[in-house]
PDB file of C-alpha atoms in Angstrom:
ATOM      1  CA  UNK A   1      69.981 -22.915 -25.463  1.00  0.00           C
ATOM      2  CA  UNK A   2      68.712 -25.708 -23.007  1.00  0.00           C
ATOM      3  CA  UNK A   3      65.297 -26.138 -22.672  1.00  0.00           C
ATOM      4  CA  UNK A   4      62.622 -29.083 -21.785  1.00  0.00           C
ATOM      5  CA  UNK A   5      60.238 -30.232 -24.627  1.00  0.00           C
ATOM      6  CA  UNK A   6      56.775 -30.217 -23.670  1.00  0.00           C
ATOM      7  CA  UNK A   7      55.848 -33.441 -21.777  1.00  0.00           C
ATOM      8  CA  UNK A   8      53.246 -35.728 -24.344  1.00  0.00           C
ATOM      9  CA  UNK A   9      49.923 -35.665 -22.080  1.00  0.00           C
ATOM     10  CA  UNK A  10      46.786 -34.902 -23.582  1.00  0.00           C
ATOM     11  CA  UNK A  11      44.592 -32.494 -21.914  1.00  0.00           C
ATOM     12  CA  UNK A  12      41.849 -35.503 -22.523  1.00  0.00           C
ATOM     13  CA  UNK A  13      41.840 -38.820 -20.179  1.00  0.00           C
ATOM     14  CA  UNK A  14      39.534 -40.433 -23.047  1.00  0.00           C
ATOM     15  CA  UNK A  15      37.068 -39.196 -25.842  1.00  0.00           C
ATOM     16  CA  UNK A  16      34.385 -41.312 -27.218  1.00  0.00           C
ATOM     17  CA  UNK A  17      32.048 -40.532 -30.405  1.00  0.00           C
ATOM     18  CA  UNK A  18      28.752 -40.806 -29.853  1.00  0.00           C
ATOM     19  CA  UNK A  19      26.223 -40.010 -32.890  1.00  0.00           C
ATOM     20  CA  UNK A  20      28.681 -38.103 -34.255  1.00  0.00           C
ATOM     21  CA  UNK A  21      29.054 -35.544 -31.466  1.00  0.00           C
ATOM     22  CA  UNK A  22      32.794 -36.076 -29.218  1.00  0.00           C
ATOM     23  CA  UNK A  23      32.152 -36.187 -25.645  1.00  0.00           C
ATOM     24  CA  UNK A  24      35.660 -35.957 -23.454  1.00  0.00           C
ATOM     25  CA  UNK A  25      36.525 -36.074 -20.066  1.00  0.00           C
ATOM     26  CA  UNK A  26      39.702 -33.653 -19.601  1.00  0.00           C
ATOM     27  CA  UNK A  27      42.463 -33.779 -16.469  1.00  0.00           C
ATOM     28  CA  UNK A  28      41.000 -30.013 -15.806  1.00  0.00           C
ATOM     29  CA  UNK A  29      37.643 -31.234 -15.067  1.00  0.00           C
ATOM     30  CA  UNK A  30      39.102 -34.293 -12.850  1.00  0.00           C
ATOM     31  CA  UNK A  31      40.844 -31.120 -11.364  1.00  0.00           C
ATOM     32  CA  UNK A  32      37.660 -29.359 -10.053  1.00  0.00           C
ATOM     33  CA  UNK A  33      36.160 -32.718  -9.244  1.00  0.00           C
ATOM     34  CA  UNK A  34      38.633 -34.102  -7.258  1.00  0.00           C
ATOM     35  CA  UNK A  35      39.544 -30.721  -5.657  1.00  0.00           C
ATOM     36  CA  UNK A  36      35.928 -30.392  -4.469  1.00  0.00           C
ATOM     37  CA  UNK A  37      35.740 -33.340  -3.018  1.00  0.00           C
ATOM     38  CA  UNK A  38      38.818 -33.801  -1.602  1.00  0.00           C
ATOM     39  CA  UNK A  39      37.884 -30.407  -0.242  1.00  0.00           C
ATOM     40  CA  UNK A  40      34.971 -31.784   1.262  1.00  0.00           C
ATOM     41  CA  UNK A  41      36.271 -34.606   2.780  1.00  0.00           C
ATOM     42  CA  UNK A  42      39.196 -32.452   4.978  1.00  0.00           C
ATOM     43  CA  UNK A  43      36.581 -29.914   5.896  1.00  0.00           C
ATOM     44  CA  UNK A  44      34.424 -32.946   7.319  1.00  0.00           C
ATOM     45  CA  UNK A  45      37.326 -34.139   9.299  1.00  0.00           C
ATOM     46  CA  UNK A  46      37.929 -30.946  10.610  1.00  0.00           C
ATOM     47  CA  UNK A  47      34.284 -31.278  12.263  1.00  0.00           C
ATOM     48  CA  UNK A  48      34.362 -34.396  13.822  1.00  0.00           C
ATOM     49  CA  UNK A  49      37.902 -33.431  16.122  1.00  0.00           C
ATOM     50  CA  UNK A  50      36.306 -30.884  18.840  1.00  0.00           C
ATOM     51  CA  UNK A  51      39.959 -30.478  20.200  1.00  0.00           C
ATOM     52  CA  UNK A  52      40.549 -28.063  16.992  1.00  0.00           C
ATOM     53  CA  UNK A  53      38.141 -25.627  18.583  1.00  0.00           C
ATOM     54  CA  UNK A  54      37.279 -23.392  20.652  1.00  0.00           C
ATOM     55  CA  UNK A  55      33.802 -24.661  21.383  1.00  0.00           C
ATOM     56  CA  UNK A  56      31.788 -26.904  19.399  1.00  0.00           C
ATOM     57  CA  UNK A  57      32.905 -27.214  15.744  1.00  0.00           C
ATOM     58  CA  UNK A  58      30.645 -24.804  13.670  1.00  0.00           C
ATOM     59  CA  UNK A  59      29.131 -26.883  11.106  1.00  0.00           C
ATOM     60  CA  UNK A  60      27.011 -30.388  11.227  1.00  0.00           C
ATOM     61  CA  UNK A  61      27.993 -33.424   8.521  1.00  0.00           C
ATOM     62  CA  UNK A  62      24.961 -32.071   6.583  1.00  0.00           C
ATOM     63  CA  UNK A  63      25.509 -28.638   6.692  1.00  0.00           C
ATOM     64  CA  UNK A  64      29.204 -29.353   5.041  1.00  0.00           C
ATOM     65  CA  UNK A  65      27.640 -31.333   2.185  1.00  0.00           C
ATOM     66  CA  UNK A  66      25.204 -28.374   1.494  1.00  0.00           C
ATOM     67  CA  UNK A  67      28.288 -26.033   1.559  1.00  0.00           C
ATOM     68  CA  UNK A  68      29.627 -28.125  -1.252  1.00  0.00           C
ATOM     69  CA  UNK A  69      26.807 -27.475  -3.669  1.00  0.00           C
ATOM     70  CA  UNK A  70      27.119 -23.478  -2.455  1.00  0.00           C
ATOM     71  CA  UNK A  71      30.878 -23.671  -3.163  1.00  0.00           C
ATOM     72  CA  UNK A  72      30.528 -25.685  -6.591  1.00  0.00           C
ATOM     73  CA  UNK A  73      27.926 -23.073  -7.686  1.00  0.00           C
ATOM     74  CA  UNK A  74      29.832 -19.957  -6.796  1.00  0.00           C
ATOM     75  CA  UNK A  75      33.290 -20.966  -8.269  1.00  0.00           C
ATOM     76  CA  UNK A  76      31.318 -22.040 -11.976  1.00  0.00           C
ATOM     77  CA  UNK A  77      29.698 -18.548 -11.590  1.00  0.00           C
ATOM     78  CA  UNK A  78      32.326 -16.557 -10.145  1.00  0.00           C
ATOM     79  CA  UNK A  79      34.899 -17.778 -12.220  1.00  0.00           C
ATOM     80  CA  UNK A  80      33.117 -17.297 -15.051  1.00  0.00           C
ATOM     81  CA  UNK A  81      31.786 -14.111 -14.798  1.00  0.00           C
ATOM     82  CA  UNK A  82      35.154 -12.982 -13.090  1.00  0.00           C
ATOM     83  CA  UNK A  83      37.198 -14.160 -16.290  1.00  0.00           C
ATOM     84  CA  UNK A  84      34.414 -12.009 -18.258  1.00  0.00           C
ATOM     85  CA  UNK A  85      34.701  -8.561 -16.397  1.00  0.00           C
ATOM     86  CA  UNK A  86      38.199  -8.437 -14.924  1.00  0.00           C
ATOM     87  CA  UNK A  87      39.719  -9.644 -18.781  1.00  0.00           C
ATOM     88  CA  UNK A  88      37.679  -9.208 -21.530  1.00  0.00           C
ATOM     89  CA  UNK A  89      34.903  -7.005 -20.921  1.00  0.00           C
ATOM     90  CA  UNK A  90      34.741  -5.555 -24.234  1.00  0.00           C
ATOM     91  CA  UNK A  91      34.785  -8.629 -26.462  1.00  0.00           C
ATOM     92  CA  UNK A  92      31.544  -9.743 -24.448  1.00  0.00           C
ATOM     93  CA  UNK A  93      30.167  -6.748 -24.099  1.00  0.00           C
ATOM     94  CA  UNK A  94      29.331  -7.464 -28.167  1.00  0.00           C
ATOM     95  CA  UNK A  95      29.330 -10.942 -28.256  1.00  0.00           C
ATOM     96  CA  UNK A  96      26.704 -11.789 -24.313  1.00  0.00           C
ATOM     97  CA  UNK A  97      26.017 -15.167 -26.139  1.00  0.00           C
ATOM     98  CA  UNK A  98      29.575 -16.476 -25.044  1.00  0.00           C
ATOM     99  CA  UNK A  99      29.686 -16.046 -21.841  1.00  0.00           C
ATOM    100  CA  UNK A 100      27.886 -19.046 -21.645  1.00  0.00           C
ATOM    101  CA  UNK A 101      30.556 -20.995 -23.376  1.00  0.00           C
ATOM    102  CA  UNK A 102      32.217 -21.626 -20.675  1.00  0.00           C
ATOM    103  CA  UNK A 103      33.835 -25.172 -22.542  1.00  0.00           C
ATOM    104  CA  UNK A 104      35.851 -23.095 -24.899  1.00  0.00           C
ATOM    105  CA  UNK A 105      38.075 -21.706 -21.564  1.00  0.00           C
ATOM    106  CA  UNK A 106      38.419 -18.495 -19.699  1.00  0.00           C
ATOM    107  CA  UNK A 107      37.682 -18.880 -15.563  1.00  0.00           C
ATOM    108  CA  UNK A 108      39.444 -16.449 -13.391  1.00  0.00           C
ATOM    109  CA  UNK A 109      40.589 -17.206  -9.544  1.00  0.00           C
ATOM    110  CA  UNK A 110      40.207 -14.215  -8.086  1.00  0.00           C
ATOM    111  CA  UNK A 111      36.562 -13.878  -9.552  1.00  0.00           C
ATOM    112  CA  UNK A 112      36.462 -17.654  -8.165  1.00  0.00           C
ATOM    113  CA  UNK A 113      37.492 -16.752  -4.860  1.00  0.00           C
ATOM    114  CA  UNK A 114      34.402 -13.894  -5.131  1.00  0.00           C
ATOM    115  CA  UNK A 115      31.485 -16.281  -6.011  1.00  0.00           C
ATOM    116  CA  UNK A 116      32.696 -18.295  -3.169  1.00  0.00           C
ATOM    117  CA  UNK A 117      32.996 -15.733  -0.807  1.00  0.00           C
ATOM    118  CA  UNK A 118      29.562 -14.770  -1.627  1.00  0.00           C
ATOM    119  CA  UNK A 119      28.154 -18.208  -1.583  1.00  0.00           C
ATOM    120  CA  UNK A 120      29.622 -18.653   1.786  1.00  0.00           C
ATOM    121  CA  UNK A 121      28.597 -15.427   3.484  1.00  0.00           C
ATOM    122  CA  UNK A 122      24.777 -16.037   1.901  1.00  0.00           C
ATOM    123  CA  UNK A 123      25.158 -19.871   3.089  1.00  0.00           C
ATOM    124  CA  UNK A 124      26.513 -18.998   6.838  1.00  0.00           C
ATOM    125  CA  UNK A 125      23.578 -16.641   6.901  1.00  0.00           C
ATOM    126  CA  UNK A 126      21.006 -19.002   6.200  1.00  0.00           C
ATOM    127  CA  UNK A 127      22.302 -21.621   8.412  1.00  0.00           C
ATOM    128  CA  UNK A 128      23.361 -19.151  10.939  1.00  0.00           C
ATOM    129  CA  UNK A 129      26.731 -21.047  10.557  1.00  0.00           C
ATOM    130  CA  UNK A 130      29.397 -18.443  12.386  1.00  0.00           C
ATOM    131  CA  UNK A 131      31.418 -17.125   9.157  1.00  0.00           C
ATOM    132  CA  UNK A 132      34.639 -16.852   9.846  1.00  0.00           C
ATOM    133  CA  UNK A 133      34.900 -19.995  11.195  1.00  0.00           C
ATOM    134  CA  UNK A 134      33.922 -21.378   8.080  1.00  0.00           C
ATOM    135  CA  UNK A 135      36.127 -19.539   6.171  1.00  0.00           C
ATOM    136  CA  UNK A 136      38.678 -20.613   7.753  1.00  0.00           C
ATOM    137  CA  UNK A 137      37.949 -24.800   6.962  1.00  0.00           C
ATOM    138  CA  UNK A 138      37.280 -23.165   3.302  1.00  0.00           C
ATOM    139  CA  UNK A 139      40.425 -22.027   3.052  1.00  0.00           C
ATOM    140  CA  UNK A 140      42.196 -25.010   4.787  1.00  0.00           C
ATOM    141  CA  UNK A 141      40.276 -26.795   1.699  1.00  0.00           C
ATOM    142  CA  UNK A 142      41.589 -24.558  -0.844  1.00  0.00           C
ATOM    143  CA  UNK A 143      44.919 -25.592  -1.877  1.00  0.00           C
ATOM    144  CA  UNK A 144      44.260 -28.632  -3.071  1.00  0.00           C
ATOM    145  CA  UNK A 145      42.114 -27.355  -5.406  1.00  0.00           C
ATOM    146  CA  UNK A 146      44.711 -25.012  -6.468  1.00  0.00           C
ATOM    147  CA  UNK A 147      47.185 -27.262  -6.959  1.00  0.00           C
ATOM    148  CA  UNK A 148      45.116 -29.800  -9.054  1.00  0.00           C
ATOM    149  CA  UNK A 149      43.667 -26.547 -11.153  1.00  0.00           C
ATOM    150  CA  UNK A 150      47.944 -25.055 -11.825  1.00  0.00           C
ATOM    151  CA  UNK A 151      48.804 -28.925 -13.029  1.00  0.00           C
ATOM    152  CA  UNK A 152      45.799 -28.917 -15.073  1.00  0.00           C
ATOM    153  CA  UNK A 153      46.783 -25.688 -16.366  1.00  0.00           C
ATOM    154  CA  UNK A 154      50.293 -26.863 -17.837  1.00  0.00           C
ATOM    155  CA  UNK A 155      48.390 -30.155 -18.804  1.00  0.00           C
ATOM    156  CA  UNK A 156      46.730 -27.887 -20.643  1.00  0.00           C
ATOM    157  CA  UNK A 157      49.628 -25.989 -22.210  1.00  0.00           C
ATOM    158  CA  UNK A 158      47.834 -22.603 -20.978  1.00  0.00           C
ATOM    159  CA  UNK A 159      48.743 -20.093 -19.043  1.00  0.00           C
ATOM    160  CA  UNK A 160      52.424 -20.139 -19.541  1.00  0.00           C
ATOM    161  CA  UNK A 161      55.134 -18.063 -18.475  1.00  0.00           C
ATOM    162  CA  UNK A 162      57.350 -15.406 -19.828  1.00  0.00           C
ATOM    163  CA  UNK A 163      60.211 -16.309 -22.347  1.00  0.00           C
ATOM    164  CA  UNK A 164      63.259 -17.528 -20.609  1.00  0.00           C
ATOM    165  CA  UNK A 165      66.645 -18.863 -21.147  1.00  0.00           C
ATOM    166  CA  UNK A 166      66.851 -20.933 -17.842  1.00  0.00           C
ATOM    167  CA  UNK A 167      67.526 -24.264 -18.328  1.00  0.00           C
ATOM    168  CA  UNK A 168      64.006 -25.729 -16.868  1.00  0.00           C
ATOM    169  CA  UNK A 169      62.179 -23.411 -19.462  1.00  0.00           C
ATOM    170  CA  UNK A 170      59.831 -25.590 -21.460  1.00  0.00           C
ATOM    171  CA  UNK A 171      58.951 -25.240 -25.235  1.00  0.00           C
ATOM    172  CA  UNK A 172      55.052 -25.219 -24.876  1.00  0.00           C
ATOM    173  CA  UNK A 173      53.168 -26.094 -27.925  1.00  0.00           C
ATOM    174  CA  UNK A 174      51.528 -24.058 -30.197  1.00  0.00           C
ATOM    175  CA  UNK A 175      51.957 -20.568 -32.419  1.00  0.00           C
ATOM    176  CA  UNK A 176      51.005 -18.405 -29.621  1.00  0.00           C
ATOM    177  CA  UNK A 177      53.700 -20.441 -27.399  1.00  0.00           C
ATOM    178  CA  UNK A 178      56.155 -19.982 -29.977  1.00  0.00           C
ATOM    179  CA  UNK A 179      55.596 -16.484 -31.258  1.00  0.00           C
ATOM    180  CA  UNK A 180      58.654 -15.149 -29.161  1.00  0.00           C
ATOM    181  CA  UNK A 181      59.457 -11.459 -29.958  1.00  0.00           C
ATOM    182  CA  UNK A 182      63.981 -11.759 -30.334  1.00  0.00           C
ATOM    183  CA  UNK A 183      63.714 -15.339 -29.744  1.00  0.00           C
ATOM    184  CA  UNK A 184      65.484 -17.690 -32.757  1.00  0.00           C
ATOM    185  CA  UNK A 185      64.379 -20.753 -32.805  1.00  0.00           C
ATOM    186  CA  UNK A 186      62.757 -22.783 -30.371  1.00  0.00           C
ATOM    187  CA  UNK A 187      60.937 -20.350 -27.793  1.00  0.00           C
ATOM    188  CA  UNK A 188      61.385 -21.888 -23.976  1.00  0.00           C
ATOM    189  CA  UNK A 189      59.044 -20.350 -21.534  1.00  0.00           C
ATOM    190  CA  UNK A 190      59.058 -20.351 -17.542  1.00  0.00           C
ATOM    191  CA  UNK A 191      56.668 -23.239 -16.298  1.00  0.00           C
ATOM    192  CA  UNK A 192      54.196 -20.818 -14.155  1.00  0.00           C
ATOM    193  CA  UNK A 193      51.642 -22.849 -13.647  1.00  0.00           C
ATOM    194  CA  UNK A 194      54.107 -25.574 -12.173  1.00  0.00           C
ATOM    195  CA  UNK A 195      55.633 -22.799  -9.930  1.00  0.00           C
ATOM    196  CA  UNK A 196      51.919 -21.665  -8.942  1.00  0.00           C
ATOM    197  CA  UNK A 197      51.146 -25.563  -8.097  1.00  0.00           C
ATOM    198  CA  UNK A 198      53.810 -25.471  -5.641  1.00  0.00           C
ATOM    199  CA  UNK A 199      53.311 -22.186  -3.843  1.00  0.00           C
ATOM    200  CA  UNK A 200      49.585 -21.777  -4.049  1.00  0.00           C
ATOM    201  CA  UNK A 201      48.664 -25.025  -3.278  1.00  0.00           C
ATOM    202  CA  UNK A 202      51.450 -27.938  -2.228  1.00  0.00           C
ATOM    203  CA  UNK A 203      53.480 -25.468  -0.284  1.00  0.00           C
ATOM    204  CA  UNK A 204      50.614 -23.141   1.263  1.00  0.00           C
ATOM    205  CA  UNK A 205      48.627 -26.118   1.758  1.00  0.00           C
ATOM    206  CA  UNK A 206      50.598 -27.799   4.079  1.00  0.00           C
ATOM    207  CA  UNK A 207      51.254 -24.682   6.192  1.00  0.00           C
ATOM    208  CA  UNK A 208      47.853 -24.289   6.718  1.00  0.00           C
ATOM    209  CA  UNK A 209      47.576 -28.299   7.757  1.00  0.00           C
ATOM    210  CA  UNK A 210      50.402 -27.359  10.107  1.00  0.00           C
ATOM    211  CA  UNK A 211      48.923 -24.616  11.749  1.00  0.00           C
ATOM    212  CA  UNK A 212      45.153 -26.367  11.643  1.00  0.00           C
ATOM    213  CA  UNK A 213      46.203 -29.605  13.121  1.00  0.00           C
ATOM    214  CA  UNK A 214      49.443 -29.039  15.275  1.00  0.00           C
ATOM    215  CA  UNK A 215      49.155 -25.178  16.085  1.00  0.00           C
ATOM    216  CA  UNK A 216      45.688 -24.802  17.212  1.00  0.00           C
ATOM    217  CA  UNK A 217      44.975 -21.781  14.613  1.00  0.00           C
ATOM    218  CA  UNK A 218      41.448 -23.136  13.905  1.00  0.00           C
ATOM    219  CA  UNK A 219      40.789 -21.573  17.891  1.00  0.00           C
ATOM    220  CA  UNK A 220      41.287 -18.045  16.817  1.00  0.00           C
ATOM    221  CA  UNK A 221      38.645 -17.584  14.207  1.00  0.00           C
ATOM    222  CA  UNK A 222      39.923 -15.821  11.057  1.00  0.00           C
ATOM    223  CA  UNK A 223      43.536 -16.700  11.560  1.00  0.00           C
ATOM    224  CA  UNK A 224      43.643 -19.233   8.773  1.00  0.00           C
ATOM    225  CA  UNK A 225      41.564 -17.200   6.208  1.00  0.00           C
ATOM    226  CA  UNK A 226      43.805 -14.382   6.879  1.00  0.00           C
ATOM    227  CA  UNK A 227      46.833 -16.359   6.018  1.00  0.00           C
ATOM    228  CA  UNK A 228      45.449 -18.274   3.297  1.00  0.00           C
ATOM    229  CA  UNK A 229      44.700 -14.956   1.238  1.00  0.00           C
ATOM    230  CA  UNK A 230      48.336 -13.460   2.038  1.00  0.00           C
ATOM    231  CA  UNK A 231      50.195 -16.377   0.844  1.00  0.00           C
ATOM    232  CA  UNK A 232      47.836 -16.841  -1.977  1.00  0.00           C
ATOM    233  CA  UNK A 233      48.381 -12.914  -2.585  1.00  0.00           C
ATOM    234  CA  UNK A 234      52.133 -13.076  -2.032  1.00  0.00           C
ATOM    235  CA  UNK A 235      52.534 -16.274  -4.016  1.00  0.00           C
ATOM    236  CA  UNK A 236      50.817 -14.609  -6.983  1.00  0.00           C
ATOM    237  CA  UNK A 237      52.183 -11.317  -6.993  1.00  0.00           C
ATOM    238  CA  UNK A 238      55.657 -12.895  -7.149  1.00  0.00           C
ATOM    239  CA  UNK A 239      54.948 -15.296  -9.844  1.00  0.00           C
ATOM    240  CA  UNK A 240      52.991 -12.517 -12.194  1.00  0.00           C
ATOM    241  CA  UNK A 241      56.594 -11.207 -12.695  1.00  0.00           C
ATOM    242  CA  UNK A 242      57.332 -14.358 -14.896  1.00  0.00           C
ATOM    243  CA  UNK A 243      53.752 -15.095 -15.996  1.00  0.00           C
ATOM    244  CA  UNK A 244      52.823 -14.392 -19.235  1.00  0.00           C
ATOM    245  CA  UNK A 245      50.184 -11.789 -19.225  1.00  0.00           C
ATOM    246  CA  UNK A 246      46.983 -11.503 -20.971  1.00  0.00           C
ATOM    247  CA  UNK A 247      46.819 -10.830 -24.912  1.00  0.00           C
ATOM    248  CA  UNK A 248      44.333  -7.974 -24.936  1.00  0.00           C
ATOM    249  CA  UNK A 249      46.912  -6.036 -22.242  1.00  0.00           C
ATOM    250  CA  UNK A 250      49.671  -6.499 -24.718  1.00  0.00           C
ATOM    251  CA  UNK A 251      50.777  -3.721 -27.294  1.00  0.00           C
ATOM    252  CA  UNK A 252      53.870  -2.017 -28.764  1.00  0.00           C
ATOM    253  CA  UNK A 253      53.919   0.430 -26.292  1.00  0.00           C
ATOM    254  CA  UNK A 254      52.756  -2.073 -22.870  1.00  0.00           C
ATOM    255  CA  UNK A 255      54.910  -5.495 -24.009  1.00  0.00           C
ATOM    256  CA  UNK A 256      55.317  -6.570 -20.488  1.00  0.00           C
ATOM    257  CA  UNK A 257      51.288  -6.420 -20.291  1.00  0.00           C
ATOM    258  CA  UNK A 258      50.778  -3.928 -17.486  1.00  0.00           C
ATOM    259  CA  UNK A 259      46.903  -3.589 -16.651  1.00  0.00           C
ATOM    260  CA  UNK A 260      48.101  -0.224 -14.476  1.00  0.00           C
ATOM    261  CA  UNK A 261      51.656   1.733 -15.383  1.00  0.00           C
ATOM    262  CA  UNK A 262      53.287   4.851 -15.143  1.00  0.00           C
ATOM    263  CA  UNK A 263      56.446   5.702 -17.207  1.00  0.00           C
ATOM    264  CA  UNK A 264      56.792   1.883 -17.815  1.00  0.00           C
ATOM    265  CA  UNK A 265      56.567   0.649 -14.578  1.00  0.00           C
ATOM    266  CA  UNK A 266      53.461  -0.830 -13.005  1.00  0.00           C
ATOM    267  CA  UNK A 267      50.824  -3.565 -12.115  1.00  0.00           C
ATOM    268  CA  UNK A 268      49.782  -6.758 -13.967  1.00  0.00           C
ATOM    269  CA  UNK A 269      46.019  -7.899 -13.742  1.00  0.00           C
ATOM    270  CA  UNK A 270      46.950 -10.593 -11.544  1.00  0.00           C
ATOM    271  CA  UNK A 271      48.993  -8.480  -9.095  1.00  0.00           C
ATOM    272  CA  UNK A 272      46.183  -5.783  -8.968  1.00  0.00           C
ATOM    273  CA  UNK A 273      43.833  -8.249  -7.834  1.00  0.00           C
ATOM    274  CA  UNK A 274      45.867  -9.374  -5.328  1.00  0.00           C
ATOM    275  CA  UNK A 275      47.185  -6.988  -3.587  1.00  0.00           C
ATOM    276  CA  UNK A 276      43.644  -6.378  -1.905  1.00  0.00           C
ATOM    277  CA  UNK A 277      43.617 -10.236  -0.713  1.00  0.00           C
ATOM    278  CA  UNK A 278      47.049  -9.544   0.977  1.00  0.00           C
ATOM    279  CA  UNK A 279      45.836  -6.128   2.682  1.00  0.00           C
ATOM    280  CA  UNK A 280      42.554  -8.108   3.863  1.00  0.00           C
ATOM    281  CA  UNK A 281      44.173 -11.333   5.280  1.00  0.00           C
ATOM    282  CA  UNK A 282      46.735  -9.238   6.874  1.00  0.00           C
ATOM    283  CA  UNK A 283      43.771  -7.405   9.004  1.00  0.00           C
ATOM    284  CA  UNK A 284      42.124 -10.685   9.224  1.00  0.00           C
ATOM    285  CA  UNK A 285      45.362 -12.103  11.086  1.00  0.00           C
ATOM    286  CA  UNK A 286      46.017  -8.837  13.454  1.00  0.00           C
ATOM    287  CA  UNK A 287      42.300  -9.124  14.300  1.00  0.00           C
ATOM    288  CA  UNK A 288      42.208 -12.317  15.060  1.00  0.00           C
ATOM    289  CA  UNK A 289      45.340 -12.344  17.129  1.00  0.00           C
ATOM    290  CA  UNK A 290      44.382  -9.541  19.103  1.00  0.00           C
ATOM    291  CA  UNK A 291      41.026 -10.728  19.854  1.00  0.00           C
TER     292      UNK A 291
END
């Protein structure tokens, strides 16, 4: 069988030793970094060209840079707390102490997406900043983010996909990787994250730019929101039929990892929590086209 070894990238850019304690800097935390800002930067430029809008552009240069902190502190807790309730509610249930360890892994999108759309609603409020409007430069920003985070991901040798004998499969590292159930020998799994990177965030993202910039979708507000969280939706759903799912949803009975099933057929976690971002940005673009 044809497979592709595991590229050799550590998920650390450098590590130094100080006093006996190891303090890194890993390609996932460039990933938020860089996403954020980047983020940042597109939604400021979306500001300063009036001709995007249908009025004056909802949202000052300082206004933008207070989002940021909003945004940063609702995707740490949102994530977080997300990760904790929609996957492993039990285990922290009796161990509350580790949900604050949030360097030893475990951040969920969806419950990402939440703390943000909480942080933004409370935000728009306070500023009396129009909100869907700026959801809509939010979700422009998204993708990127996305993108970085899924190529972090593999980086990370995480979050890999189902066993597969397709020739692109890659032979991730590690016993969990390689603890194939009928597999002999090497174990090659689908690169999910990788296909994730390119449909959540490289290919979504420039649609959006497309329809931002050149189609005049940032006049009709909700429009981009609404597509942002079907293709997200769409994108994910599709891809949770190669992902591999969560241990804890994995049995003897449930090997595909169904969070919801009847008579073997069902839902994974990830398509569960999607579906309701496709229903909502579909209403969000029939509303806004209508309007």
């Amino acid at each position: 069988m044809s497979y592709l070894p595991f590229p050799n990238i550590s998920p650390d850019i450098f590590a130094i030793d100080i006093f006996g304690m190891t303090f890194a800097l890993r390609w996932y935390a460039v990933a938020y970094i860089v996403g954020l800002i980047g983020g940042w930067r597109l939604v400021l430029d979306t500001q300063r060209r009036p001709a995007l809008w249908h009025g004056p552009a909802p949202m000052t240069a300082d206004q933008v840079e207070r989002l940021l902190t909003w945004v940063i502190v609702g995707v740490i807790l949102g994530g977080r707390l997300g990760f904790v309730l929609f996957y492993q509610p039990g285990f922290y249930l009796q161990n509350p102490a580790a949900i604050l360890r949030v360097w030893e892994g475990g951040m969920s999108f969806h419950g990402g997406f939440l703390g943000v759309v909480v942080a933004g609603i409370l935000f728009c409020r306070r500023e009396g900043i129009p909100m869907l409007k700026a959801a809509d430069v939010m979700a422009l920003a998204a993708p990127l983010g996305l993108f970085l985070g899924r190529v972090a991901n593999f980086i990370n040798a995480e979050l890999w996909g189902r066993p597969t004998s397709m020739p692109w499969g890659v032979a991730f590292p590690g016993e969990a990787a390689q603890t194939c159930p009928d597999v002999l020998g090497v174990c090659a799994r689908h690169p999910s994250q990788l296909y994730e990177a390119v449909l959540e965030g490289l290919l979504l993202g420039i649609v959006l730019l497309w329809l931002a910039y050149r189609r005049g979708w940032l006049k009709w507000p909700g429009a981009l929101t609404g597509f942002f969280l079907t293709g997200y939706g769409a994108a994910r759903f599709v891809v949770e039929f190669v992902r591999q799912p969560d241990a804890q949803f994995i049995s003897e009975g449930n090997p595909l990892g169904l969070a919801f099933q009847i008579a073997g057929h069902g839902l994974t976690m990830g398509q569960i929590l999607s579906v309701p971002m496709i229903a909502v940005g579909l209403w969000l673009l029939l509303r806004a086209k209508l309007a």
